[in-house]
JSON list of C-alpha atoms in Angstrom, two decimals:
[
{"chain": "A", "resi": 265, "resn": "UNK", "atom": "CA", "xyz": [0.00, 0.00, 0.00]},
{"chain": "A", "resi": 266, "resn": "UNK", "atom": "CA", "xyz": [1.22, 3.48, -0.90]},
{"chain": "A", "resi": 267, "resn": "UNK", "atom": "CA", "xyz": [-0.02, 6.79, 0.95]},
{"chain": "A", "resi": 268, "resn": "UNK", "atom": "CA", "xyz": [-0.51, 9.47, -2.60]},
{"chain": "A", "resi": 269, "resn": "UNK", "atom": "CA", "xyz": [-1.02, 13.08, -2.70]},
{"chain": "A", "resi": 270, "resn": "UNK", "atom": "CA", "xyz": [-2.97, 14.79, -5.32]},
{"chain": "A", "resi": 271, "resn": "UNK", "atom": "CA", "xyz": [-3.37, 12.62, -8.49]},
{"chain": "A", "resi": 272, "resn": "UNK", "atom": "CA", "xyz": [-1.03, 14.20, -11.53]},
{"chain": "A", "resi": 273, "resn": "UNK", "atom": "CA", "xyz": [-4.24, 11.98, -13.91]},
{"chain": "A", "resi": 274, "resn": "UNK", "atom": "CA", "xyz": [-6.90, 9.75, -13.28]},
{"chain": "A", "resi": 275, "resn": "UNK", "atom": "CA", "xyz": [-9.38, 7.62, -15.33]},
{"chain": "A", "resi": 276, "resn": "UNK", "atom": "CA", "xyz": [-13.14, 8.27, -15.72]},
{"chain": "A", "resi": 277, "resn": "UNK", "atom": "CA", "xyz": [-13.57, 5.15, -12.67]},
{"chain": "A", "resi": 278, "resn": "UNK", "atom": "CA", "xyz": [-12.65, 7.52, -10.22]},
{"chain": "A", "resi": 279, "resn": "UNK", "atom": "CA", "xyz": [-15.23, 10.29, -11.34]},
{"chain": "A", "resi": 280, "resn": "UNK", "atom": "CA", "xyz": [-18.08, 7.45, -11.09]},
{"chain": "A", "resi": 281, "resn": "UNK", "atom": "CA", "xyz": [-20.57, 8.35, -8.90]},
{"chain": "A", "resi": 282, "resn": "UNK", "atom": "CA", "xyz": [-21.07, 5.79, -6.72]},
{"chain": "A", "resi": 283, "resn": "UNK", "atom": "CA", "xyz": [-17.05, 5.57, -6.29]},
{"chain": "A", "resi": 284, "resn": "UNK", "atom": "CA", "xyz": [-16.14, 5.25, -1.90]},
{"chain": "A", "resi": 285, "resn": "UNK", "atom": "CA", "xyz": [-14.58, 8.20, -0.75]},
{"chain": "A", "resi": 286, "resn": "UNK", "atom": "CA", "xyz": [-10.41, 8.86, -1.32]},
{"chain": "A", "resi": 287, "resn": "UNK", "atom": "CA", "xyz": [-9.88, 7.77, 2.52]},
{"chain": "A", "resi": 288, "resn": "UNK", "atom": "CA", "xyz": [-11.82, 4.75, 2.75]},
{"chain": "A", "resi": 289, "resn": "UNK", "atom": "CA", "xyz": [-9.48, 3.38, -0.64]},
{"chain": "A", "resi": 290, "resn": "UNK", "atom": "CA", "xyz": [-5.86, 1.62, -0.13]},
{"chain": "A", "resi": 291, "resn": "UNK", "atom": "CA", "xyz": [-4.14, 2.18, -2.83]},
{"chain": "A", "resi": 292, "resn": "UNK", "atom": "CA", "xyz": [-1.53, 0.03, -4.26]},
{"chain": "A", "resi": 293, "resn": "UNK", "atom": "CA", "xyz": [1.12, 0.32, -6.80]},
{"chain": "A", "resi": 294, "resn": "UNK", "atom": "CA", "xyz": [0.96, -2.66, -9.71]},
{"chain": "A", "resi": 295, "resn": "UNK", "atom": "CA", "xyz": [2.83, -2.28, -12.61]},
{"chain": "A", "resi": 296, "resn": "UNK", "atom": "CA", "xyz": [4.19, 0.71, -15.03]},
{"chain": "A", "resi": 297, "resn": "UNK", "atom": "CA", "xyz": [2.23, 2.19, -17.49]},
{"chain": "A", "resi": 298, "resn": "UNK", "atom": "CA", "xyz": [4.64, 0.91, -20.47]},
{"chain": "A", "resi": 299, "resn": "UNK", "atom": "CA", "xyz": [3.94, -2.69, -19.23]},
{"chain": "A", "resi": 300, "resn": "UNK", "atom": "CA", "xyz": [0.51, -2.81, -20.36]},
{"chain": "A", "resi": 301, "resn": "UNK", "atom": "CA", "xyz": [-0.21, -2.73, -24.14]},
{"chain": "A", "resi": 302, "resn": "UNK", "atom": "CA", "xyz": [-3.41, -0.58, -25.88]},
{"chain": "A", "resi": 303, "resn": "UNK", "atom": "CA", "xyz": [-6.54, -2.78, -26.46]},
{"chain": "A", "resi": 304, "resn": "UNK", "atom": "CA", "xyz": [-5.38, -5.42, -24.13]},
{"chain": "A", "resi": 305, "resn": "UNK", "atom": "CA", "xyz": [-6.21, -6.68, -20.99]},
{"chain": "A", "resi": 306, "resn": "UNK", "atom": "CA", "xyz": [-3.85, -7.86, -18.22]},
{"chain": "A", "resi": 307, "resn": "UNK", "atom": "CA", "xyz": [-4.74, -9.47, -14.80]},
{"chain": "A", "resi": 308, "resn": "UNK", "atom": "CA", "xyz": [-3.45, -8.75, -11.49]},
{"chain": "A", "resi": 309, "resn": "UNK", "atom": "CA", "xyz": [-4.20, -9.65, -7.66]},
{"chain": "A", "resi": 310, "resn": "UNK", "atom": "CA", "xyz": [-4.42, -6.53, -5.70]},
{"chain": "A", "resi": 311, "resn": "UNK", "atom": "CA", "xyz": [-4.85, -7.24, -1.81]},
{"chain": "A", "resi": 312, "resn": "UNK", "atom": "CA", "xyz": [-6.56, -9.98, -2.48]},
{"chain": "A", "resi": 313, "resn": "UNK", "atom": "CA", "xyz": [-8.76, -9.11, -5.35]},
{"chain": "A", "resi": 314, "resn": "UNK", "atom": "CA", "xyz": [-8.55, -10.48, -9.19]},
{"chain": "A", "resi": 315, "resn": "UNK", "atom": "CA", "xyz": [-8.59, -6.84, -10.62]},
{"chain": "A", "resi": 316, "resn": "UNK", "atom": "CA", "xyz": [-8.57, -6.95, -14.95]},
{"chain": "A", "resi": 317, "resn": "UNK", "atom": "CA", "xyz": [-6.29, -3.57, -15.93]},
{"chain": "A", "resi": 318, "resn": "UNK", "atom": "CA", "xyz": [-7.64, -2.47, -19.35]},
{"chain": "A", "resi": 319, "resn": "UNK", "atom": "CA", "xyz": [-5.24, 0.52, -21.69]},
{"chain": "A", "resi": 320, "resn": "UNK", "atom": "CA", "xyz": [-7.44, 1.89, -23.69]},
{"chain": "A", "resi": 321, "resn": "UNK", "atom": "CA", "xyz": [-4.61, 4.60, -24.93]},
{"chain": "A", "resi": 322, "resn": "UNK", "atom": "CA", "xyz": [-1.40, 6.05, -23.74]},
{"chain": "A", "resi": 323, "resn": "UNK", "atom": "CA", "xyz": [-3.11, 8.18, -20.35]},
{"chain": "A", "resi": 324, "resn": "UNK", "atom": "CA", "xyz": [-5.90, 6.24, -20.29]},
{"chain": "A", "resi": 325, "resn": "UNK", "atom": "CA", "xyz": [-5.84, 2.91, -17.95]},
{"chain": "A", "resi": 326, "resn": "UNK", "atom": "CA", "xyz": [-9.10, 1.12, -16.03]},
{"chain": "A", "resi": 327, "resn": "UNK", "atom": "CA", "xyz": [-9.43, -1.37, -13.47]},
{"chain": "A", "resi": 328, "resn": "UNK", "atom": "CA", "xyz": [-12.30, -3.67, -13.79]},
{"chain": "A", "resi": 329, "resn": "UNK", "atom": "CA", "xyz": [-13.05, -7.05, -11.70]},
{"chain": "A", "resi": 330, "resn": "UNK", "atom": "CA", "xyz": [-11.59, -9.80, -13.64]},
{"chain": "A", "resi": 331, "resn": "UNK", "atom": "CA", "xyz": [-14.67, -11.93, -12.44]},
{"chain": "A", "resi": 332, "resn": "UNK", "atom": "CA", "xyz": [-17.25, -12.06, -15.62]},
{"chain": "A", "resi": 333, "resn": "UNK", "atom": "CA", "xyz": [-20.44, -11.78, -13.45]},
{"chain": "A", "resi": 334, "resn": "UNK", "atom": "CA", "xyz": [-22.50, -13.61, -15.91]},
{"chain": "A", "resi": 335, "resn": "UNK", "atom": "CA", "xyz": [-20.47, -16.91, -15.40]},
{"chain": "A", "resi": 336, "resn": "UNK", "atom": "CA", "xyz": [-18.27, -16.11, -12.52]},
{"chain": "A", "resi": 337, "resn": "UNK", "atom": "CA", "xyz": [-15.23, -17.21, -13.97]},
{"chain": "A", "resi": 338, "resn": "UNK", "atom": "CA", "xyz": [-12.06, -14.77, -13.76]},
{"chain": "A", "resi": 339, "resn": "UNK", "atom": "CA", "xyz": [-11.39, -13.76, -17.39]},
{"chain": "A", "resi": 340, "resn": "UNK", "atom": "CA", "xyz": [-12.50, -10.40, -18.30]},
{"chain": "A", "resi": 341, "resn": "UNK", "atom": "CA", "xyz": [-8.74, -9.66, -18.80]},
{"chain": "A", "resi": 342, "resn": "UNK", "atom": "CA", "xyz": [-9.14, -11.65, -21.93]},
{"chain": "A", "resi": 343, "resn": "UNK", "atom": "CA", "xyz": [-12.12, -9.59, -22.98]},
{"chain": "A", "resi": 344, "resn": "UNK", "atom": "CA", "xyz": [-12.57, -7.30, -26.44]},
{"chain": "A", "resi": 345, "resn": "UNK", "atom": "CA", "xyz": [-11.81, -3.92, -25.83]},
{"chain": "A", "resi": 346, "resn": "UNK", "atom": "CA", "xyz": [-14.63, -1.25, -27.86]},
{"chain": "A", "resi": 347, "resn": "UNK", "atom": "CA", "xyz": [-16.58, 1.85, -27.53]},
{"chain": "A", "resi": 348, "resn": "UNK", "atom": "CA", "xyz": [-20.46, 2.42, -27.50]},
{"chain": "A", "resi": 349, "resn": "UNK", "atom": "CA", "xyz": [-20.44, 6.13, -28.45]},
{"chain": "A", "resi": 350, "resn": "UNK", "atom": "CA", "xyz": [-18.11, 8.04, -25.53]},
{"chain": "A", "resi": 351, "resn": "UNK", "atom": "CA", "xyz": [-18.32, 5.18, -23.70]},
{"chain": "A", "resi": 352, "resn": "UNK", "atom": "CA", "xyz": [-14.83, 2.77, -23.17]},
{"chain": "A", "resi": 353, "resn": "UNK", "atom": "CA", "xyz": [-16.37, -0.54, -23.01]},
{"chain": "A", "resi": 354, "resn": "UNK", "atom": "CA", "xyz": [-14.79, -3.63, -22.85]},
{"chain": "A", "resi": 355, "resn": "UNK", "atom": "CA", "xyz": [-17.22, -7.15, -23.23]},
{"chain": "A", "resi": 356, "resn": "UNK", "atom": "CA", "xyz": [-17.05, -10.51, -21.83]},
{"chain": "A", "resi": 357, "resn": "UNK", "atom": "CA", "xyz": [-14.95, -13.02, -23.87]},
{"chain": "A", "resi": 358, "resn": "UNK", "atom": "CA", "xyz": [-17.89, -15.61, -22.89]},
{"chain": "A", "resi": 359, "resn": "UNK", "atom": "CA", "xyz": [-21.38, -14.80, -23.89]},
{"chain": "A", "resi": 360, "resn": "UNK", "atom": "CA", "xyz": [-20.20, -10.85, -24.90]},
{"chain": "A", "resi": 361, "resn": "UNK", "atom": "CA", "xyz": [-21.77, -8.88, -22.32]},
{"chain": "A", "resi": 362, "resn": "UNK", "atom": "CA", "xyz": [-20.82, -5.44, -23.08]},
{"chain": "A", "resi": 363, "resn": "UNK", "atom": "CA", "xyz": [-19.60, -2.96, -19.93]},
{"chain": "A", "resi": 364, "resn": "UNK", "atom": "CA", "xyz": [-19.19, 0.52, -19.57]},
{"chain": "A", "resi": 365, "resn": "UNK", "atom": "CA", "xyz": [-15.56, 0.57, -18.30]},
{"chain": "A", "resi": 366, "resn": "UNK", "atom": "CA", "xyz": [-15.99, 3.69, -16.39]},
{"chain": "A", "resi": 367, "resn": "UNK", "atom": "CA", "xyz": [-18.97, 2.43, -14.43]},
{"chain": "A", "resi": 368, "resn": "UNK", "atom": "CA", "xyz": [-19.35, -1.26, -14.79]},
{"chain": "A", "resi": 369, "resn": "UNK", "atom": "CA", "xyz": [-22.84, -0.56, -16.35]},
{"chain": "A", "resi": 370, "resn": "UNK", "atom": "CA", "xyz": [-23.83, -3.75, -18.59]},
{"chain": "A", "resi": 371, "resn": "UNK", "atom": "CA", "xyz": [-25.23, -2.23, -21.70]},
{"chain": "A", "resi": 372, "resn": "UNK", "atom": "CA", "xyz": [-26.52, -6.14, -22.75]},
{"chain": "A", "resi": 373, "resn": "UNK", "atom": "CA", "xyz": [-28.05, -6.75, -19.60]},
{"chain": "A", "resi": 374, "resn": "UNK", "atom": "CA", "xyz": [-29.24, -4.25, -16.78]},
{"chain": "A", "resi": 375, "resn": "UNK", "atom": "CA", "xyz": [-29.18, -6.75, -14.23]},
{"chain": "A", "resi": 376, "resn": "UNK", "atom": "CA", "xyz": [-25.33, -7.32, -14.66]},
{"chain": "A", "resi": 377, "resn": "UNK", "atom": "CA", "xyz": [-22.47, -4.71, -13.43]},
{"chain": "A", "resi": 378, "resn": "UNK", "atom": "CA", "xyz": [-18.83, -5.44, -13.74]},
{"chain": "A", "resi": 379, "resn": "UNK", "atom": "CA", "xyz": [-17.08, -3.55, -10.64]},
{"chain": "A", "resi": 380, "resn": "UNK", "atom": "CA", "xyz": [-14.81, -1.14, -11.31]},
{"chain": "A", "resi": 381, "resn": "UNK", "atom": "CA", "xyz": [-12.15, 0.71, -9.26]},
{"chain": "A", "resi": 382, "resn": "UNK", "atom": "CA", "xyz": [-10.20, 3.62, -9.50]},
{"chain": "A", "resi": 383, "resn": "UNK", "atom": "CA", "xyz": [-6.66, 4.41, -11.29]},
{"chain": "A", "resi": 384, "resn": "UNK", "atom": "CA", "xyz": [-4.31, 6.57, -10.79]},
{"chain": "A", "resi": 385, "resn": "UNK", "atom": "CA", "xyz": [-1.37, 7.81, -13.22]},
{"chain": "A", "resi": 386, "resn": "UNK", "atom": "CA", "xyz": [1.63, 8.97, -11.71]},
{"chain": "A", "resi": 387, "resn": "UNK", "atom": "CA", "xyz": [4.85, 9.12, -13.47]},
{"chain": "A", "resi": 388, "resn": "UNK", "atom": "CA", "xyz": [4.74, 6.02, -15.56]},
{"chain": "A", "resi": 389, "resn": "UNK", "atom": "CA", "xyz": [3.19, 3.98, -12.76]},
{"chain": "A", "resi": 390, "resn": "UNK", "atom": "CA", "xyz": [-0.37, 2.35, -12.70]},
{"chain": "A", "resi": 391, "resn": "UNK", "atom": "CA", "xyz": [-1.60, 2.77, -8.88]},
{"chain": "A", "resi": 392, "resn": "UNK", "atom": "CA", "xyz": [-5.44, 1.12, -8.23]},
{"chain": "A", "resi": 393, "resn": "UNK", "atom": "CA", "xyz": [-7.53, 2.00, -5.24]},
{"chain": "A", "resi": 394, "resn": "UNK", "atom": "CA", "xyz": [-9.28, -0.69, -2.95]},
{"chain": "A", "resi": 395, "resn": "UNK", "atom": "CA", "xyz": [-11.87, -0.35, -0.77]},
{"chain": "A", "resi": 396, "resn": "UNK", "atom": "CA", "xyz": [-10.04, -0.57, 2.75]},
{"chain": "A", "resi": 397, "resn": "UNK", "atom": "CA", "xyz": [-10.93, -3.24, 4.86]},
{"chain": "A", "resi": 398, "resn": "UNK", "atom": "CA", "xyz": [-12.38, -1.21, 7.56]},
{"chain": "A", "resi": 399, "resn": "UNK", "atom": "CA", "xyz": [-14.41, -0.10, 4.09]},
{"chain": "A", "resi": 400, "resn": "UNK", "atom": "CA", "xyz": [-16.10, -3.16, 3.37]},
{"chain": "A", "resi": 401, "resn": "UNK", "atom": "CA", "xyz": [-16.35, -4.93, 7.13]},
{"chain": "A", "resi": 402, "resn": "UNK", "atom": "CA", "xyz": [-13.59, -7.34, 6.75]},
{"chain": "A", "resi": 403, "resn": "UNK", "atom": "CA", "xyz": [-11.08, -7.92, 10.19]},
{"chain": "A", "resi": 404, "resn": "UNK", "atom": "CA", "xyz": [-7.72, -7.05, 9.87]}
]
């Protein structure tokens, strides 16, 4: 876990509206920027969590669960990258559900969400905030 100041950028997850507030997140550093290539996915465990981190351009990184929730299996790192309008979207390499990355808003099917969390870009470095555990009730 790494304490930040001030984000230099962040992605559209953080502006969500439904995103936990800045001190109940742990944020933790997972790989740089250059590691991850455009229009592909890559997985990574983050305190715990199977978290999918999607480039969708050069300044522009999400963090999605890498559980589908349609099937429950862990492989929406392996999922097709798109847009729907302004939206990023990025859709189950299953059955295709199709997300909003921003929000985790299933545009296929209003009863599914795909949680997202939010990214920060600081000097090359992708850093992903996680609800705390004093945030979600879990013991420490």
């Amino acid at each position: 876990m790494t304490a930040l100041t001030a984000p230099e950028i962040l992605t559209a997850s953080e502006l969500r509206p439904d995103a936990l507030a800045a001190d109940a997140l742990e944020w933790h550093t997972v790989c740089r920027v250059a590691d991850l290539e455009v229009a592909w996915g890559e997985a990574a465990l983050i305190d715990g969590e199977q978290v999918a981190l999607i480039k969708v351009s050069a300044s522009e990184v999400y963090a999605v669960s890498h559980r589908d929730p349609a099937t429950g299996a862990h492989v929406m790192a392996r999922g097709i990258v798109g847009n729907k309008g302004w939206h990023r979207t990025l859709a189950s390499p299953l059955y295709k559900e199709v997300y909003d990355l921003a929000t985790g808003k299933c545009f296929t099917d209003p009863a599914l969400s795909l949680r997202v969390y939010p990214v920060l870009l600081r000097d090359g470095v992708v850093t992903v905030g996680v609800p705390g555990r004093a945030a979600v009730g879990i013991a420490a």
